[in-house]
Short mmCIF file of C-alpha atoms and ligand atoms in Angstrom, two decimals:
data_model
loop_
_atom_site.label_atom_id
_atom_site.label_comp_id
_atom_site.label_asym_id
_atom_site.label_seq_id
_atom_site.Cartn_x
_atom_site.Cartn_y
_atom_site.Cartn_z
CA UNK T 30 0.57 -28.24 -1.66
CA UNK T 31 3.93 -28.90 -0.83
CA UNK T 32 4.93 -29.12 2.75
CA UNK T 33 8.88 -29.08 2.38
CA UNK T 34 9.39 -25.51 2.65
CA UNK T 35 11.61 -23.46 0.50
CA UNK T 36 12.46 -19.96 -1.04
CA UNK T 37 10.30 -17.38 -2.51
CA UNK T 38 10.35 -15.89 -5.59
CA UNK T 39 8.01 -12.70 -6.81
CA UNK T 40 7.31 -13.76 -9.98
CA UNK T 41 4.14 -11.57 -11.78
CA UNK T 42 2.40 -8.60 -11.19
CA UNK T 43 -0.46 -6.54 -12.16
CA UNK T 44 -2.75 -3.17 -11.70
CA UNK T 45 -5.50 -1.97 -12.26
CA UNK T 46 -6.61 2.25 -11.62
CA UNK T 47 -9.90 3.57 -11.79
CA UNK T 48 -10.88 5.17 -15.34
CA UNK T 49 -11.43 8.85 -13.98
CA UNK T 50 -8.68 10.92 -13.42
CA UNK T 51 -9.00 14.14 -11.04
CA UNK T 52 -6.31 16.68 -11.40
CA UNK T 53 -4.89 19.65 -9.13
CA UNK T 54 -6.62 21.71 -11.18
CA UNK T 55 -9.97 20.31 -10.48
CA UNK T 56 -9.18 20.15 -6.86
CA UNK T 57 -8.00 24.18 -6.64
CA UNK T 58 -11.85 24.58 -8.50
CA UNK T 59 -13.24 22.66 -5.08
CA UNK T 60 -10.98 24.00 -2.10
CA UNK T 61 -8.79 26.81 -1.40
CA UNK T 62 -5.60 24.89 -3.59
CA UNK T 63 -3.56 25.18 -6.04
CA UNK T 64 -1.86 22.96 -8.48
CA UNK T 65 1.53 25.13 -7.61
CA UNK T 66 0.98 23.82 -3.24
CA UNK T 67 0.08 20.42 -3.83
CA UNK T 68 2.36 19.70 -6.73
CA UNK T 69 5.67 21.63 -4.61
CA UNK T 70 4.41 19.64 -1.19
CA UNK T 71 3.72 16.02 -2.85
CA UNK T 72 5.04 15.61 -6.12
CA UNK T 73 1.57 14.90 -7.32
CA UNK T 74 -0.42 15.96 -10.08
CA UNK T 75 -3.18 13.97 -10.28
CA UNK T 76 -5.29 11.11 -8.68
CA UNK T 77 -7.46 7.89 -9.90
CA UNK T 78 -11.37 8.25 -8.33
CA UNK T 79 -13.59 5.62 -8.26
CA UNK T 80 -16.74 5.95 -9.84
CA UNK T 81 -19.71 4.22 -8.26
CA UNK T 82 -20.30 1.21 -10.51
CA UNK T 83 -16.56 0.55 -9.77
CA UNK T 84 -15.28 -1.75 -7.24
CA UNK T 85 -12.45 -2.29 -4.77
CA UNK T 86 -13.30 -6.27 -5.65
CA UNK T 87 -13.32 -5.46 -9.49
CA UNK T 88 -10.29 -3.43 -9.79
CA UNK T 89 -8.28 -6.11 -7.45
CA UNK T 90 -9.84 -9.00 -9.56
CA UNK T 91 -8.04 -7.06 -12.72
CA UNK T 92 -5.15 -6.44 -10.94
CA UNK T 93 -4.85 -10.01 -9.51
CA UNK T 94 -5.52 -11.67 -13.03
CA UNK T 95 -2.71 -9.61 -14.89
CA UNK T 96 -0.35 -10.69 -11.91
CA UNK T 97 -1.36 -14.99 -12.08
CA UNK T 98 -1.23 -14.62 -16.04
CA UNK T 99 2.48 -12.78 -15.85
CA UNK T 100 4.06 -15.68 -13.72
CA UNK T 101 2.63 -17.75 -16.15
CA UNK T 102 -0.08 -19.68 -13.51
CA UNK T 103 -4.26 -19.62 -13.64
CA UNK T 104 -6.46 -18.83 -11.04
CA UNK T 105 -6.68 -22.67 -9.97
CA UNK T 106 -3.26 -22.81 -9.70
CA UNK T 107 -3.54 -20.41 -6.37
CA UNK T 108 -3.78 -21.78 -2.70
CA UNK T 109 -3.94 -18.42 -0.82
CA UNK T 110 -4.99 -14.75 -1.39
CA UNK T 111 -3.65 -11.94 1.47
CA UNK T 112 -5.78 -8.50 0.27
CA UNK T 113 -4.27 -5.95 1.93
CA UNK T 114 -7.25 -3.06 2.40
CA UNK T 115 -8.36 -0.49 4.76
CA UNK T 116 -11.33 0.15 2.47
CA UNK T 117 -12.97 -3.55 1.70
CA UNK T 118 -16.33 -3.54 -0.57
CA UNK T 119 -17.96 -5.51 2.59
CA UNK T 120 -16.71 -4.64 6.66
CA UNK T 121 -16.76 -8.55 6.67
CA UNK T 122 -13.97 -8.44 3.87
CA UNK T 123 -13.48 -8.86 0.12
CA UNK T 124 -10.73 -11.20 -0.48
CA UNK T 125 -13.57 -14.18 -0.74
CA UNK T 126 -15.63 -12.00 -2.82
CA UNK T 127 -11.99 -11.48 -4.85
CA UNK T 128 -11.49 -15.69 -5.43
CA UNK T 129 -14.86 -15.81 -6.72
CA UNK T 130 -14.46 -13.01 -9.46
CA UNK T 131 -10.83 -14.60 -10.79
CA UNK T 132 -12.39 -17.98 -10.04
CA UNK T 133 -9.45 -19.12 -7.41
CA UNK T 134 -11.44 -22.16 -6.22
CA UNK T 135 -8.55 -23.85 -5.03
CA UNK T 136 -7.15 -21.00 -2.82
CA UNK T 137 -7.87 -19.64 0.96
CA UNK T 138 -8.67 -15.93 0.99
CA UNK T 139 -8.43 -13.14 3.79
CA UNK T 140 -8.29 -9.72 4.14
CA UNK T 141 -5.38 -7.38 6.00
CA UNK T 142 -5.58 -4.12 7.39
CA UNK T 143 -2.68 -2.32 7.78
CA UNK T 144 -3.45 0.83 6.46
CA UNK T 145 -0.62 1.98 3.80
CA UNK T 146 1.77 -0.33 5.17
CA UNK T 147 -0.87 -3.47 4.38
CA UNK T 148 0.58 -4.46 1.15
CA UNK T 149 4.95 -4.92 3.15
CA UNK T 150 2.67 -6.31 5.68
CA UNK T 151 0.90 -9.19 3.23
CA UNK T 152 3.37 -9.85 1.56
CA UNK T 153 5.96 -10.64 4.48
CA UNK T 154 2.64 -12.71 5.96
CA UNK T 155 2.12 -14.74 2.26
CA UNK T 156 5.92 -15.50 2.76
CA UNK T 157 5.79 -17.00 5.70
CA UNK T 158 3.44 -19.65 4.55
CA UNK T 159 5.54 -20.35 1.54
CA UNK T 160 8.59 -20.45 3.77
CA UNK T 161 6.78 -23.39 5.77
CA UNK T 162 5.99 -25.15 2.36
CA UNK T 163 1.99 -24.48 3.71
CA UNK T 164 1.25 -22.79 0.47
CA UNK T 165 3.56 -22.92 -3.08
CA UNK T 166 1.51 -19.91 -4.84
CA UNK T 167 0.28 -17.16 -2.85
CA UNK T 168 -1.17 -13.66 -4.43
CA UNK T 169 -0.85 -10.97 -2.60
CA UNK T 170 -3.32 -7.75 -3.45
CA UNK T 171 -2.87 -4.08 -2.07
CA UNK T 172 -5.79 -2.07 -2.69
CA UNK T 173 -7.58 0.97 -1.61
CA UNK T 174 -10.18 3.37 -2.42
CA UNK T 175 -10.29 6.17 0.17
CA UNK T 176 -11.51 8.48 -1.88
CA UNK T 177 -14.49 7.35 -0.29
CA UNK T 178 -13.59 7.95 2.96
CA UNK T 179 -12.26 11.53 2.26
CA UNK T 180 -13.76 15.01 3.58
CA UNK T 181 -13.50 16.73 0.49
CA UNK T 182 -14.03 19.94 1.56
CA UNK T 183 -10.63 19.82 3.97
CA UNK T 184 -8.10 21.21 1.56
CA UNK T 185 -5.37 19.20 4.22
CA UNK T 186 -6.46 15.68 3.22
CA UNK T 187 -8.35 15.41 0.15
CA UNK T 188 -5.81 16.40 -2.38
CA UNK T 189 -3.24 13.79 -1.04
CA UNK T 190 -5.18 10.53 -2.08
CA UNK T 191 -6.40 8.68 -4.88
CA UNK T 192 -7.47 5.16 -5.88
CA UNK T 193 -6.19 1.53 -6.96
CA UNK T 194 -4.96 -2.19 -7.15
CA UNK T 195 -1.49 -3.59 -7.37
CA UNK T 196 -1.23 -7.39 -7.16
CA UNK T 197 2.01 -9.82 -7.28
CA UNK T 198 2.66 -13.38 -7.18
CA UNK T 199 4.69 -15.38 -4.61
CA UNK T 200 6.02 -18.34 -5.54
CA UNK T 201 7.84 -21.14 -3.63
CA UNK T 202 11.19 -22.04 -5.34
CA UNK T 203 13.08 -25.39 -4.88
CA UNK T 204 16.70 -23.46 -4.90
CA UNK T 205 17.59 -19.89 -3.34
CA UNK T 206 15.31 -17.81 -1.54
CA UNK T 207 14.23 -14.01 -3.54
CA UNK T 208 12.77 -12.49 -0.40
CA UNK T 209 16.56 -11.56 0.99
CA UNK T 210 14.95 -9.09 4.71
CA UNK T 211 12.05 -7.99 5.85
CA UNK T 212 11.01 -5.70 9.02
CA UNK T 213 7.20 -4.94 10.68
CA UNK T 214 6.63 -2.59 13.45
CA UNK T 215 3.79 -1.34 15.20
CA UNK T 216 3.26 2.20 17.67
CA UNK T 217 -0.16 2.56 19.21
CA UNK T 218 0.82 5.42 21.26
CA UNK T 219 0.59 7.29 17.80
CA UNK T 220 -2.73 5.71 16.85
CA UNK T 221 -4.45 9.18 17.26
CA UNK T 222 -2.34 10.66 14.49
CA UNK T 223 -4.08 9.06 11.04
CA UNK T 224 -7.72 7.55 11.76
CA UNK T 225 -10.83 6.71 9.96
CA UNK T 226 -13.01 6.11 12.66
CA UNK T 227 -15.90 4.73 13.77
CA UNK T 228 -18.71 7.76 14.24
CA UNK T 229 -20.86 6.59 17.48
CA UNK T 230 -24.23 6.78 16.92
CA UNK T 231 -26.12 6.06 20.36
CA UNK T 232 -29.93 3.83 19.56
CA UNK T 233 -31.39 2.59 22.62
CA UNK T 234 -32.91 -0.71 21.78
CA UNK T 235 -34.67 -1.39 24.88
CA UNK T 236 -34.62 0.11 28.51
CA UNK T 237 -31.04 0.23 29.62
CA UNK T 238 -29.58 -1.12 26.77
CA UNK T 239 -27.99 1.31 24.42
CA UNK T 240 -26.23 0.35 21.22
CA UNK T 241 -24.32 1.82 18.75
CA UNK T 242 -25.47 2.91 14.99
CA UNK T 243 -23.28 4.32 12.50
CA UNK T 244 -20.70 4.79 9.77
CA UNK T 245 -17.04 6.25 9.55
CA UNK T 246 -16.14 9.07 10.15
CA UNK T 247 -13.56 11.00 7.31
CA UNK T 248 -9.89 10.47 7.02
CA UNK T 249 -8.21 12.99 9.83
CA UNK T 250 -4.21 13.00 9.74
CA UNK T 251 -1.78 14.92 11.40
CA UNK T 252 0.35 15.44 8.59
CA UNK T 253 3.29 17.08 9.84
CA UNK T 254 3.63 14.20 12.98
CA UNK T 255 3.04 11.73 10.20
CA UNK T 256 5.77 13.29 8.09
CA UNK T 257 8.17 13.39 10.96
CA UNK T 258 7.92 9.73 11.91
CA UNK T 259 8.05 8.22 8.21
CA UNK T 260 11.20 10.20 8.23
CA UNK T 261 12.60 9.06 11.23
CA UNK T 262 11.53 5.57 11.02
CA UNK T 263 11.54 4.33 7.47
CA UNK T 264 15.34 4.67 6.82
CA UNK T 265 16.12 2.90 10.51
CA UNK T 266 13.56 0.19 9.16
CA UNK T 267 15.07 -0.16 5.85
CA UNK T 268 18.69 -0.36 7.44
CA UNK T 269 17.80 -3.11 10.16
CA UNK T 270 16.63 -4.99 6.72
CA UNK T 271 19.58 -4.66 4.79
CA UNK T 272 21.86 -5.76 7.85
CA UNK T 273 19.67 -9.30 8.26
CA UNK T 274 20.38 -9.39 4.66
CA UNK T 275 23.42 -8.95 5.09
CA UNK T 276 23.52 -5.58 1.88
CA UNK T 277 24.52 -2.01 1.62
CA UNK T 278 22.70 0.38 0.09
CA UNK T 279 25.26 0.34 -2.65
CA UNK T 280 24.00 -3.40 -3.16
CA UNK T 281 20.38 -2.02 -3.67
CA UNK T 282 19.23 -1.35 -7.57
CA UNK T 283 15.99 0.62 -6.20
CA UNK T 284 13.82 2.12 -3.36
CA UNK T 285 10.40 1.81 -3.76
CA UNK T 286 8.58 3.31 -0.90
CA UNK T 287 4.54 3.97 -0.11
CA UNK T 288 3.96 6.63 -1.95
CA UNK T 289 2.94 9.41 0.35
CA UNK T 290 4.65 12.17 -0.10
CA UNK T 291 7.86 12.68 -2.88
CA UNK T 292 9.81 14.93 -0.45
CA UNK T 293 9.49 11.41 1.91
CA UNK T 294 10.87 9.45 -0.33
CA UNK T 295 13.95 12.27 -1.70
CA UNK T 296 14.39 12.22 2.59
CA UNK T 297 14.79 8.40 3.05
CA UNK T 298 16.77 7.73 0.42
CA UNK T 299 19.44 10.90 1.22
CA UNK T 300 19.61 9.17 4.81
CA UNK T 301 20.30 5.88 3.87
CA UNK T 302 22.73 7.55 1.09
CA UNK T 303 20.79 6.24 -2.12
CA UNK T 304 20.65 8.36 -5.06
CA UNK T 305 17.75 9.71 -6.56
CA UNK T 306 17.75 7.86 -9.79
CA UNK T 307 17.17 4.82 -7.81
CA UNK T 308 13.89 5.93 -6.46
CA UNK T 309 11.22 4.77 -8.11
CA UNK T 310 8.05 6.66 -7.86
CA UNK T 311 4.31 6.88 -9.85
CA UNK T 312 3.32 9.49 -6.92
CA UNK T 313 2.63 12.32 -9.96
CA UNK T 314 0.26 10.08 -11.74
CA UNK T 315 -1.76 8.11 -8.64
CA UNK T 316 -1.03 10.63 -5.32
CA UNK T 317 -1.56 8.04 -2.28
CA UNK T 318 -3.23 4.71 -2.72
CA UNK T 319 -2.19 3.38 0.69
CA UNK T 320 -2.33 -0.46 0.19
CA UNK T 321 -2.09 -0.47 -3.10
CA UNK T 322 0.55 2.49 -4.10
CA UNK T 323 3.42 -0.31 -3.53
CA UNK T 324 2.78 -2.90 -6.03
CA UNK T 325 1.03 -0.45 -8.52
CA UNK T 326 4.65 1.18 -8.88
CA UNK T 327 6.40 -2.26 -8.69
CA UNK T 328 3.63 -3.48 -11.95
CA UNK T 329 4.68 0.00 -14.11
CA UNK T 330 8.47 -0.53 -13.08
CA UNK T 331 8.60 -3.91 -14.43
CA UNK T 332 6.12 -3.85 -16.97
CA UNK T 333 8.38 -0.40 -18.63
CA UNK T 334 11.48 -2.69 -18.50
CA UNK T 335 13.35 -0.01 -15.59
CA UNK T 336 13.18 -3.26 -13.60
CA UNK T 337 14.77 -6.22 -14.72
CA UNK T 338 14.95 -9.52 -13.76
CA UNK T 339 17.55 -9.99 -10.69
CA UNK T 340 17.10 -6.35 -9.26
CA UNK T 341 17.64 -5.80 -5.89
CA UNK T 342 14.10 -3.34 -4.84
CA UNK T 343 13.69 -2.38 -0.95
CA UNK T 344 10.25 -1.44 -0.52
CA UNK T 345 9.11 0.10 2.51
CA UNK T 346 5.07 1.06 3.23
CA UNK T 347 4.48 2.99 6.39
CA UNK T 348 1.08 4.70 7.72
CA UNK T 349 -1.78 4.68 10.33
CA UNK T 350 -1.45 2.51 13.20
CA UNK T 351 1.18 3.93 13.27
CA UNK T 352 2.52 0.96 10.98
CA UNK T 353 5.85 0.68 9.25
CA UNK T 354 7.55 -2.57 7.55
CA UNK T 355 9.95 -3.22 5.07
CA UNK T 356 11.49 -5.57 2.52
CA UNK T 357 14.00 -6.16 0.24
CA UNK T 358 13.71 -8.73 -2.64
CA UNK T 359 15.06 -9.88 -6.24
CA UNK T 360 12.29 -9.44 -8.79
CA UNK T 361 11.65 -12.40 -10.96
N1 LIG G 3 -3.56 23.74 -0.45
C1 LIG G 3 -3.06 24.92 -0.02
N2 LIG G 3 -2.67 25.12 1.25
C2 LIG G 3 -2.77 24.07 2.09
C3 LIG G 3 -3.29 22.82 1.71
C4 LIG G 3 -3.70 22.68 0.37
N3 LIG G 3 -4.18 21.53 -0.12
N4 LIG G 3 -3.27 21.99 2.76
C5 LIG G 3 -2.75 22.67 3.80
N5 LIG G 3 -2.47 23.95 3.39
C6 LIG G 3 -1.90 25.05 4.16
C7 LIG G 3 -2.06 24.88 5.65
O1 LIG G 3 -3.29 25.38 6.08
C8 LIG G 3 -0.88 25.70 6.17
O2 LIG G 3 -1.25 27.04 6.16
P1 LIG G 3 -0.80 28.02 7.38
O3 LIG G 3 0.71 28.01 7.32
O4 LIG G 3 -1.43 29.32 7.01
O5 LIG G 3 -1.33 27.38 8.61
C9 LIG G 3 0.19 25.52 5.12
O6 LIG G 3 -0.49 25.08 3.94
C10 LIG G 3 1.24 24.50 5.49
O7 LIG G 3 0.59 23.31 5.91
P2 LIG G 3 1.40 22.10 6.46
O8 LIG G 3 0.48 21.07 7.01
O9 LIG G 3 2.53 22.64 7.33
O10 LIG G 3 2.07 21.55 5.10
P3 LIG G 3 3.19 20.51 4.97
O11 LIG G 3 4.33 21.10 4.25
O12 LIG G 3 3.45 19.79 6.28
O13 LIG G 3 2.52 19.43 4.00
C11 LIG G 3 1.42 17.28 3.98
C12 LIG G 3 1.33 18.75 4.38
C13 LIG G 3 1.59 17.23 2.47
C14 LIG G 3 0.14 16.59 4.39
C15 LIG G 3 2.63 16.64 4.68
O14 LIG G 3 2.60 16.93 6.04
C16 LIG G 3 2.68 15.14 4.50
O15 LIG G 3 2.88 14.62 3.42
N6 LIG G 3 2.55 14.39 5.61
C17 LIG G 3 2.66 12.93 5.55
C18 LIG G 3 1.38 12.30 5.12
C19 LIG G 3 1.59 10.80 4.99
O16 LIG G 3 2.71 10.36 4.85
N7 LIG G 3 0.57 10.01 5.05
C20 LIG G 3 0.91 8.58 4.90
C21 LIG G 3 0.05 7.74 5.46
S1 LIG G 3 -1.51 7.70 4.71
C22 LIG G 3 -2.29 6.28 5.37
O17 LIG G 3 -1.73 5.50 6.11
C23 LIG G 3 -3.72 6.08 5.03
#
């Protein structure tokens, strides 16, 4: 470890999807859907599903491998893991269980929740202990599998999500700092809009004591309030973060938001008056993998050459909480 301090630079990434794919058409043959409502609503198409010998730990430990071998760096060479998850293997977390399966031995682990904004939200925590020299290689893993957590008979939530791991690398660098904003927030008052609660299950143990048994309950969203404040907040977010980085938008080679919704992101980035061909998106091909829909569209950006080395991405993750963040960075 080196305790000077210095700039951060994101220097490898990975992913890793579930094998099975489930389409809109297989979703209109279990709910009242069609491929025409969720394809003209979302922009997706279809949706990664865990099977049950797969593994929020397994498909992280994939991800998080292809990440530590791109910036050129093994497993030992890691001092601290941030797994950004909603939906860990274990309530008590998986991040540990994560540094055992890539064999990490050398790095601290911990899990995040932050719902979809987890991964903005782990990697602007990984950066602060590579800003204070704590840490010189941090991996930071976004990665969800709600599919598990769905009601899959309401046609209003389970056709929006799907399953997956994105993973990058953050490196300390002795000249210039790569990590040029960033931006968290936090609204309770709108907690009751996107939960997966905790279903009460009363057990009286002994006279007058009563505890609680149970499980979670399904994901239950109010869409349209969810819509209106990713709207409403994510540009303002994304602006505040260009100003303490002192960039327009012209300045900004791409937007990269969670990928929640397409006609979110087309909204965003006409507000903050960034063109289209600057969005990049995998929302067709993976619908919403909270934590992890970030950095699995940052690994197939880079890894198809759209993003080169120097590019100026804003990323922005927003979600349940309500939670938004943001950040803008050079890749590489
Ligand atoms: N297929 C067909 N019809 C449907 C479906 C479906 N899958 N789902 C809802 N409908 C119907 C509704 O019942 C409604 O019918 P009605 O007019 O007869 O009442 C109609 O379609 C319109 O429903 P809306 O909810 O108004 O549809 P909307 O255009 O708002 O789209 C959506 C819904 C896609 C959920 C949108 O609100 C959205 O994307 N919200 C944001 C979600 C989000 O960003 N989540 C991010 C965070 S996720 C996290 O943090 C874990």
């Amino acid at each position: 470890m080196d305790n000077t301090g210095g700039g951060i630079a994101i220097t490898g990434c990975g992913s890793a999807v579930p094998k099975a794919i489930l389409t809109n058409h297989h979703l209109a043959q279990m709910v009242e859907t069609s491929d025409e409502w969720i394809h003209t609503r979302t922009g997706m198409s279809q949706r990664h599903i865990a099977s049950p010998a797969e593994s929020l730990s397994q498909l992280s430990a994939v991800a998080a491998k292809k990440a530590i071998a791109m910036a050129g760096l093994s497993p030992k060479d890691i001092h601290l893991i941030v797994l950004a998850t909603s939906t860990p293997d274990d309530l008590f977390g998986s991040a540990c269980k994560i540094q055992g399966l890539i064999g990490a031995s050398n790095a601290v682990a911990f899990d995040l929740t932050a719902a979809c904004s987890g991964f903005v939200f782990a990697l602007i925590t990984a950066a602060q202990f590579v800003r204070t020299g704590t840490y010189e290689n941090t991996l930071v893993i976004g990665a969800d599998l709600l599919s598990r957590w769905l009601d899959w008979s309401d046609r209003s939530s389970c056709v929006l999500f799907g399953d997956g791991a994105g993973a990058i690398v953050c490196q300390q660098i002795p000249n210039g700092d790569r990590l040029l904003g960033f931006q968290m927030n936090s609204r309770g008052s709108q907690n009751h809009c996107l939960n997966l609660n905790y279903q009460h299950n009363s057990r009286a143990l002994i006279d007058g004591i009563v505890s609680q048994q149970g499980t979670y309950q399904p994901i239950t969203m109010n869409g349209k309030e969810v819509y209106r404040f990713a709207v409403a907040q994510v540009p303002e977010a994304i602006e505040k973060t260009m100003f303490h980085a002192n960039l327009t938008a012209e300045d900004l080679d791409w937007l990269l938001l969670h990928q929640a919704n397409h006609r979110i992101m087309d909204a965003v980035a006409k507000r903050l008056g960034i063109p289209p061909a600057k969005i990049l998106s995998n929302i067709a091909e993976h619908g919403n993998t909270s934590a992890a829909s970030i950095p699995l569209a940052l690994d197939a950006a880079i890894r198809s050459g759209q993003v080169k080395s120097g590019d100026k991405i804003a990323v922005s993750g927003f979600g349940a909480g309500l939670t938004w963040a943001s950040a803008i960075f050079e890749w590489g």
